[in-house]
GROMACS .gro file of C-alpha atoms in nm:
model
  344
    1UNK     CA    1  -5.295   4.861   1.542
    2UNK     CA    2  -4.976   4.804   1.343
    3UNK     CA    3  -4.655   5.006   1.372
    4UNK     CA    4  -4.457   5.073   1.054
    5UNK     CA    5  -4.094   5.186   1.024
    6UNK     CA    6  -4.047   5.404   0.715
    7UNK     CA    7  -3.722   5.502   0.542
    8UNK     CA    8  -3.688   5.776   0.277
    9UNK     CA    9  -3.375   5.844   0.069
   10UNK     CA   10  -3.490   5.928  -0.284
   11UNK     CA   11  -3.320   6.267  -0.325
   12UNK     CA   12  -3.137   6.487  -0.075
   13UNK     CA   13  -3.312   6.413   0.253
   14UNK     CA   14  -3.252   6.102   0.459
   15UNK     CA   15  -3.534   6.023   0.700
   16UNK     CA   16  -3.674   5.754   0.927
   17UNK     CA   17  -4.015   5.749   1.093
   18UNK     CA   18  -4.248   5.530   1.294
   19UNK     CA   19  -4.619   5.564   1.210
   20UNK     CA   20  -4.916   5.355   1.319
   21UNK     CA   21  -5.209   5.242   1.108
   22UNK     CA   22  -5.410   5.465   1.344
   23UNK     CA   23  -5.233   5.774   1.201
   24UNK     CA   24  -5.008   5.838   1.501
   25UNK     CA   25  -4.662   5.968   1.410
   26UNK     CA   26  -4.465   5.805   1.692
   27UNK     CA   27  -4.122   5.932   1.585
   28UNK     CA   28  -3.962   6.114   1.293
   29UNK     CA   29  -3.599   6.195   1.224
   30UNK     CA   30  -3.462   6.375   0.918
   31UNK     CA   31  -3.118   6.481   0.797
   32UNK     CA   32  -3.092   6.732   0.514
   33UNK     CA   33  -2.800   6.782   0.279
   34UNK     CA   34  -2.823   7.154   0.212
   35UNK     CA   35  -2.463   7.220   0.317
   36UNK     CA   36  -2.332   6.947   0.085
   37UNK     CA   37  -2.515   7.068  -0.227
   38UNK     CA   38  -2.523   7.447  -0.183
   39UNK     CA   39  -2.177   7.500  -0.341
   40UNK     CA   40  -2.309   7.340  -0.661
   41UNK     CA   41  -2.644   7.515  -0.674
   42UNK     CA   42  -2.832   7.185  -0.694
   43UNK     CA   43  -2.835   6.821  -0.589
   44UNK     CA   44  -2.530   6.617  -0.695
   45UNK     CA   45  -2.642   6.250  -0.708
   46UNK     CA   46  -2.311   6.094  -0.600
   47UNK     CA   47  -2.276   6.330  -0.304
   48UNK     CA   48  -2.637   6.263  -0.208
   49UNK     CA   49  -2.588   5.886  -0.213
   50UNK     CA   50  -2.278   5.904   0.008
   51UNK     CA   51  -2.459   6.129   0.255
   52UNK     CA   52  -2.747   5.880   0.273
   53UNK     CA   53  -2.501   5.600   0.356
   54UNK     CA   54  -2.365   5.802   0.649
   55UNK     CA   55  -2.703   5.915   0.782
   56UNK     CA   56  -2.951   5.631   0.743
   57UNK     CA   57  -2.845   5.391   1.021
   58UNK     CA   58  -2.810   5.661   1.292
   59UNK     CA   59  -3.150   5.801   1.193
   60UNK     CA   60  -3.323   5.463   1.220
   61UNK     CA   61  -3.159   5.407   1.559
   62UNK     CA   62  -3.263   5.755   1.675
   63UNK     CA   63  -3.625   5.706   1.565
   64UNK     CA   64  -3.647   5.375   1.752
   65UNK     CA   65  -3.488   5.535   2.058
   66UNK     CA   66  -3.734   5.826   2.044
   67UNK     CA   67  -4.019   5.575   2.046
   68UNK     CA   68  -3.855   5.373   2.323
   69UNK     CA   69  -3.885   5.046   2.132
   70UNK     CA   70  -3.669   4.788   1.960
   71UNK     CA   71  -3.686   4.674   1.600
   72UNK     CA   72  -3.863   4.358   1.715
   73UNK     CA   73  -4.167   4.568   1.811
   74UNK     CA   74  -4.215   4.701   1.458
   75UNK     CA   75  -4.475   4.520   1.244
   76UNK     CA   76  -4.329   4.599   0.901
   77UNK     CA   77  -4.054   4.802   0.737
   78UNK     CA   78  -4.135   5.034   0.447
   79UNK     CA   79  -3.885   5.213   0.226
   80UNK     CA   80  -3.887   5.422  -0.087
   81UNK     CA   81  -3.805   5.190  -0.378
   82UNK     CA   82  -3.832   5.463  -0.645
   83UNK     CA   83  -3.861   5.683  -0.835
   84UNK     CA   84  -3.565   5.902  -0.752
   85UNK     CA   85  -3.188   5.929  -0.772
   86UNK     CA   86  -3.102   5.562  -0.801
   87UNK     CA   87  -2.799   5.571  -0.571
   88UNK     CA   88  -2.999   5.721  -0.288
   89UNK     CA   89  -3.299   5.492  -0.347
   90UNK     CA   90  -3.070   5.190  -0.326
   91UNK     CA   91  -2.925   5.302   0.007
   92UNK     CA   92  -3.263   5.325   0.179
   93UNK     CA   93  -3.410   5.014   0.017
   94UNK     CA   94  -3.106   4.795   0.093
   95UNK     CA   95  -3.112   4.917   0.453
   96UNK     CA   96  -3.479   4.826   0.483
   97UNK     CA   97  -3.415   4.484   0.330
   98UNK     CA   98  -3.135   4.414   0.577
   99UNK     CA   99  -3.350   4.517   0.873
  100UNK     CA  100  -3.647   4.316   0.746
  101UNK     CA  101  -3.432   4.007   0.700
  102UNK     CA  102  -3.256   4.043   1.037
  103UNK     CA  103  -3.579   4.104   1.232
  104UNK     CA  104  -3.797   3.870   1.024
  105UNK     CA  105  -4.038   4.151   0.936
  106UNK     CA  106  -4.234   4.211   0.614
  107UNK     CA  107  -4.086   4.452   0.360
  108UNK     CA  108  -4.305   4.712   0.190
  109UNK     CA  109  -4.153   4.877  -0.118
  110UNK     CA  110  -4.316   5.219  -0.147
  111UNK     CA  111  -4.346   5.431  -0.458
  112UNK     CA  112  -4.224   5.776  -0.351
  113UNK     CA  113  -4.506   5.935  -0.549
  114UNK     CA  114  -4.759   5.720  -0.366
  115UNK     CA  115  -4.608   5.850  -0.043
  116UNK     CA  116  -4.694   6.203  -0.155
  117UNK     CA  117  -5.031   6.096  -0.294
  118UNK     CA  118  -5.145   5.934   0.032
  119UNK     CA  119  -4.982   6.183   0.274
  120UNK     CA  120  -5.297   6.403   0.287
  121UNK     CA  121  -5.485   6.103   0.433
  122UNK     CA  122  -5.234   6.087   0.718
  123UNK     CA  123  -5.316   6.444   0.820
  124UNK     CA  124  -5.685   6.443   0.720
  125UNK     CA  125  -5.860   6.124   0.841
  126UNK     CA  126  -6.191   6.201   0.668
  127UNK     CA  127  -6.037   6.238   0.321
  128UNK     CA  128  -6.207   5.967   0.118
  129UNK     CA  129  -6.130   5.819  -0.221
  130UNK     CA  130  -6.153   5.921  -0.498
  131UNK     CA  131  -5.990   6.264  -0.488
  132UNK     CA  132  -5.828   6.485  -0.748
  133UNK     CA  133  -5.459   6.526  -0.668
  134UNK     CA  134  -5.220   6.788  -0.800
  135UNK     CA  135  -4.879   6.635  -0.731
  136UNK     CA  136  -4.613   6.903  -0.765
  137UNK     CA  137  -4.254   6.835  -0.669
  138UNK     CA  138  -3.897   6.883  -0.786
  139UNK     CA  139  -3.916   6.603  -1.040
  140UNK     CA  140  -4.286   6.554  -1.107
  141UNK     CA  141  -4.593   6.758  -1.197
  142UNK     CA  142  -4.907   6.552  -1.243
  143UNK     CA  143  -5.282   6.555  -1.201
  144UNK     CA  144  -5.417   6.223  -1.078
  145UNK     CA  145  -5.749   6.080  -0.975
  146UNK     CA  146  -5.661   5.886  -0.662
  147UNK     CA  147  -5.916   5.603  -0.663
  148UNK     CA  148  -5.759   5.397  -0.384
  149UNK     CA  149  -5.431   5.259  -0.252
  150UNK     CA  150  -5.237   5.147  -0.560
  151UNK     CA  151  -5.511   5.276  -0.792
  152UNK     CA  152  -5.420   5.598  -0.975
  153UNK     CA  153  -5.554   5.741  -1.300
  154UNK     CA  154  -5.323   6.001  -1.447
  155UNK     CA  155  -5.510   6.288  -1.609
  156UNK     CA  156  -5.209   6.503  -1.697
  157UNK     CA  157  -4.833   6.525  -1.665
  158UNK     CA  158  -4.553   6.764  -1.759
  159UNK     CA  159  -4.411   6.741  -2.108
  160UNK     CA  160  -4.073   6.880  -1.998
  161UNK     CA  161  -3.972   7.039  -1.666
  162UNK     CA  162  -4.166   6.995  -1.344
  163UNK     CA  163  -4.277   7.301  -1.149
  164UNK     CA  164  -4.016   7.234  -0.880
  165UNK     CA  165  -3.742   7.217  -1.142
  166UNK     CA  166  -3.853   7.553  -1.277
  167UNK     CA  167  -3.837   7.705  -0.928
  168UNK     CA  168  -3.488   7.565  -0.871
  169UNK     CA  169  -3.361   7.681  -1.209
  170UNK     CA  170  -3.510   8.027  -1.161
  171UNK     CA  171  -3.337   8.057  -0.825
  172UNK     CA  172  -3.008   7.955  -0.982
  173UNK     CA  173  -3.049   8.200  -1.270
  174UNK     CA  174  -3.115   8.483  -1.023
  175UNK     CA  175  -2.846   8.379  -0.775
  176UNK     CA  176  -3.095   8.331  -0.493
  177UNK     CA  177  -2.934   8.023  -0.339
  178UNK     CA  178  -3.036   7.665  -0.270
  179UNK     CA  179  -3.295   7.520  -0.219
  180UNK     CA  180  -3.459   7.720  -0.492
  181UNK     CA  181  -3.830   7.699  -0.416
  182UNK     CA  182  -3.826   7.870  -0.075
  183UNK     CA  183  -3.570   8.123  -0.203
  184UNK     CA  184  -3.791   8.230  -0.493
  185UNK     CA  185  -4.097   8.250  -0.269
  186UNK     CA  186  -3.915   8.471  -0.015
  187UNK     CA  187  -3.778   8.701  -0.287
  188UNK     CA  188  -4.117   8.725  -0.458
  189UNK     CA  189  -4.273   8.885  -0.149
  190UNK     CA  190  -4.090   9.210  -0.233
  191UNK     CA  191  -4.174   9.207  -0.603
  192UNK     CA  192  -4.457   9.297  -0.840
  193UNK     CA  193  -4.618   8.986  -0.995
  194UNK     CA  194  -4.729   9.192  -1.295
  195UNK     CA  195  -4.394   9.360  -1.363
  196UNK     CA  196  -4.238   9.112  -1.607
  197UNK     CA  197  -4.430   8.984  -1.912
  198UNK     CA  198  -4.373   8.609  -1.883
  199UNK     CA  199  -4.554   8.334  -2.079
  200UNK     CA  200  -4.812   8.089  -1.943
  201UNK     CA  201  -4.721   7.772  -2.139
  202UNK     CA  202  -5.015   7.554  -2.251
  203UNK     CA  203  -5.274   7.767  -2.069
  204UNK     CA  204  -5.604   7.733  -2.253
  205UNK     CA  205  -5.515   7.413  -2.439
  206UNK     CA  206  -5.767   7.126  -2.421
  207UNK     CA  207  -5.553   6.860  -2.249
  208UNK     CA  208  -5.446   6.964  -1.898
  209UNK     CA  209  -5.076   6.884  -1.941
  210UNK     CA  210  -4.801   7.111  -1.806
  211UNK     CA  211  -4.490   7.272  -1.954
  212UNK     CA  212  -4.239   7.489  -1.769
  213UNK     CA  213  -3.923   7.478  -1.984
  214UNK     CA  214  -4.027   7.781  -2.187
  215UNK     CA  215  -4.107   7.977  -1.873
  216UNK     CA  216  -3.762   7.902  -1.737
  217UNK     CA  217  -3.607   8.028  -2.064
  218UNK     CA  218  -3.817   8.345  -2.045
  219UNK     CA  219  -3.683   8.407  -1.694
  220UNK     CA  220  -3.328   8.383  -1.829
  221UNK     CA  221  -3.409   8.639  -2.098
  222UNK     CA  222  -3.568   8.872  -1.844
  223UNK     CA  223  -3.260   8.851  -1.624
  224UNK     CA  224  -3.030   8.920  -1.919
  225UNK     CA  225  -3.238   9.221  -2.022
  226UNK     CA  226  -3.134   9.399  -1.702
  227UNK     CA  227  -3.464   9.590  -1.676
  228UNK     CA  228  -3.614   9.419  -1.371
  229UNK     CA  229  -3.510   9.340  -1.018
  230UNK     CA  230  -3.473   8.984  -0.891
  231UNK     CA  231  -3.779   9.045  -0.673
  232UNK     CA  232  -3.997   9.145  -0.968
  233UNK     CA  233  -3.876   8.853  -1.179
  234UNK     CA  234  -3.938   8.613  -0.890
  235UNK     CA  235  -4.286   8.747  -0.825
  236UNK     CA  236  -4.377   8.741  -1.195
  237UNK     CA  237  -4.240   8.389  -1.235
  238UNK     CA  238  -4.429   8.263  -0.930
  239UNK     CA  239  -4.753   8.419  -1.059
  240UNK     CA  240  -4.700   8.254  -1.398
  241UNK     CA  241  -4.661   7.914  -1.229
  242UNK     CA  242  -4.976   7.976  -1.022
  243UNK     CA  243  -5.172   8.070  -1.333
  244UNK     CA  244  -5.054   7.756  -1.514
  245UNK     CA  245  -5.135   7.525  -1.222
  246UNK     CA  246  -5.480   7.674  -1.171
  247UNK     CA  247  -5.573   7.663  -1.540
  248UNK     CA  248  -5.454   7.304  -1.583
  249UNK     CA  249  -5.624   7.188  -1.263
  250UNK     CA  250  -5.950   7.356  -1.360
  251UNK     CA  251  -5.948   7.161  -1.687
  252UNK     CA  252  -5.869   6.834  -1.509
  253UNK     CA  253  -6.171   6.886  -1.285
  254UNK     CA  254  -6.391   6.824  -1.588
  255UNK     CA  255  -6.248   6.470  -1.607
  256UNK     CA  256  -6.238   6.397  -1.234
  257UNK     CA  257  -6.594   6.272  -1.199
  258UNK     CA  258  -6.696   6.195  -0.845
  259UNK     CA  259  -6.393   6.357  -0.682
  260UNK     CA  260  -6.448   6.416  -0.310
  261UNK     CA  261  -6.186   6.693  -0.280
  262UNK     CA  262  -5.913   6.889  -0.453
  263UNK     CA  263  -5.583   6.785  -0.294
  264UNK     CA  264  -5.231   6.917  -0.342
  265UNK     CA  265  -4.915   6.739  -0.231
  266UNK     CA  266  -4.541   6.738  -0.301
  267UNK     CA  267  -4.265   6.983  -0.219
  268UNK     CA  268  -4.403   7.270  -0.428
  269UNK     CA  269  -4.732   7.238  -0.236
  270UNK     CA  270  -4.554   7.419   0.048
  271UNK     CA  271  -4.567   7.741  -0.158
  272UNK     CA  272  -4.819   7.979  -0.001
  273UNK     CA  273  -4.928   8.152  -0.322
  274UNK     CA  274  -5.000   7.818  -0.487
  275UNK     CA  275  -5.201   7.694  -0.188
  276UNK     CA  276  -5.409   8.010  -0.175
  277UNK     CA  277  -5.492   7.997  -0.546
  278UNK     CA  278  -5.587   7.628  -0.536
  279UNK     CA  279  -5.803   7.682  -0.229
  280UNK     CA  280  -5.994   7.949  -0.420
  281UNK     CA  281  -6.030   7.715  -0.717
  282UNK     CA  282  -6.171   7.439  -0.496
  283UNK     CA  283  -6.420   7.680  -0.340
  284UNK     CA  284  -6.523   7.795  -0.688
  285UNK     CA  285  -6.620   7.433  -0.767
  286UNK     CA  286  -6.773   7.356  -0.426
  287UNK     CA  287  -6.503   7.106  -0.331
  288UNK     CA  288  -6.312   7.076  -0.004
  289UNK     CA  289  -5.945   7.173  -0.037
  290UNK     CA  290  -5.693   6.950   0.137
  291UNK     CA  291  -5.318   7.005   0.174
  292UNK     CA  292  -5.081   6.834   0.417
  293UNK     CA  293  -4.893   7.041   0.677
  294UNK     CA  294  -4.590   7.209   0.525
  295UNK     CA  295  -4.340   6.961   0.670
  296UNK     CA  296  -4.534   6.670   0.517
  297UNK     CA  297  -4.514   6.829   0.170
  298UNK     CA  298  -4.137   6.802   0.137
  299UNK     CA  299  -3.964   6.464   0.132
  300UNK     CA  300  -4.001   6.285   0.466
  301UNK     CA  301  -4.026   5.935   0.609
  302UNK     CA  302  -4.365   5.978   0.776
  303UNK     CA  303  -4.537   5.973   0.438
  304UNK     CA  304  -4.341   5.660   0.341
  305UNK     CA  305  -4.434   5.489   0.668
  306UNK     CA  306  -4.798   5.593   0.619
  307UNK     CA  307  -4.808   5.462   0.261
  308UNK     CA  308  -4.657   5.145   0.404
  309UNK     CA  309  -4.929   5.137   0.671
  310UNK     CA  310  -5.203   5.175   0.410
  311UNK     CA  311  -5.054   4.894   0.202
  312UNK     CA  312  -4.988   4.672   0.506
  313UNK     CA  313  -5.352   4.704   0.613
  314UNK     CA  314  -5.448   4.559   0.274
  315UNK     CA  315  -5.197   4.275   0.300
  316UNK     CA  316  -4.965   4.426   0.037
  317UNK     CA  317  -4.603   4.331   0.115
  318UNK     CA  318  -4.304   4.274  -0.112
  319UNK     CA  319  -4.026   4.016  -0.156
  320UNK     CA  320  -3.668   4.092  -0.055
  321UNK     CA  321  -3.553   4.088  -0.418
  322UNK     CA  322  -3.772   4.389  -0.503
  323UNK     CA  323  -3.555   4.620  -0.720
  324UNK     CA  324  -3.481   4.988  -0.677
  325UNK     CA  325  -3.623   5.196  -0.962
  326UNK     CA  326  -3.513   5.529  -1.101
  327UNK     CA  327  -3.851   5.562  -1.272
  328UNK     CA  328  -4.180   5.422  -1.147
  329UNK     CA  329  -4.506   5.571  -1.280
  330UNK     CA  330  -4.814   5.559  -1.059
  331UNK     CA  331  -5.028   5.492  -1.366
  332UNK     CA  332  -4.821   5.274  -1.600
  333UNK     CA  333  -5.112   5.245  -1.842
  334UNK     CA  334  -5.145   5.620  -1.899
  335UNK     CA  335  -5.098   5.728  -2.258
  336UNK     CA  336  -4.770   5.916  -2.306
  337UNK     CA  337  -4.804   6.291  -2.333
  338UNK     CA  338  -4.660   6.466  -2.635
  339UNK     CA  339  -4.289   6.516  -2.572
  340UNK     CA  340  -4.309   6.358  -2.228
  341UNK     CA  341  -3.985   6.166  -2.279
  342UNK     CA  342  -3.895   5.976  -1.964
  343UNK     CA  343  -4.117   6.171  -1.727
  344UNK     CA  344  -4.325   5.932  -1.516
   0.00000   0.00000   0.00000
């Protein structure tokens, strides 16, 4: 059984973890940057990169100490190599390269999205390929048929904002604080989801792509109208997102032939209303519903170590000159969606 050291630094969390190919999370350490970014109402890339530089080495040392082992007892070193904020990605990847070179260990360059895509298999051992995955995070919103490690067929993507971006921007518009997703969800508990007439972009259209930019603009107009409370706007916005995700996922199910389960992953998958609605959708279609524990939904190193473990078991390792990437699509052959721009 192999032991993999994983390092994550793609956005505003620095993390290190040790995970075995037998699905044991031996150690996990994480440092957030909420205090650094809160004054700006969002993640500032340069500040994030500097914070990663300060945090990554102590976190790796702490994870190894928690496990009571030295670097020489690790079988491989995995790190996020993209996509993400390029400064942060470079910090984690260069650290992993240095450790791999010094300890003479294999390097595994992990796609951050693959970390999310495979994380449900860390928590649910009987989850078999292929499964239909709704990947919802701060920067990405996609529907994928996960056919195997490194084998992803994209069925839909966002043509503008991701769902997580819309949550963050809504929180900023309403002055709810940072991070935006949890703030909107908390505020929505005291509101009426039917109070504010908000749009459901692309709902009912044939292709299951997503769009959230117009919804964000509608939230701004609702706030400016002064007729509704922040709680009612939050609840109505959250319900609109739920309706969009459910409708788009239902349409993707028609293309996901042979799917063993409906799976959700990514930071937005921690939202309770979204989980509940997707669970009902899965039951409606007679499919198991799988979601990682809440802490595995947000950015973490355990999912990177696990993706590394899955790749290592197949003999997939990478050279030390592997580049960091700001963009790295899971399905590079997918046809571009209308207006998708640089979304991957």
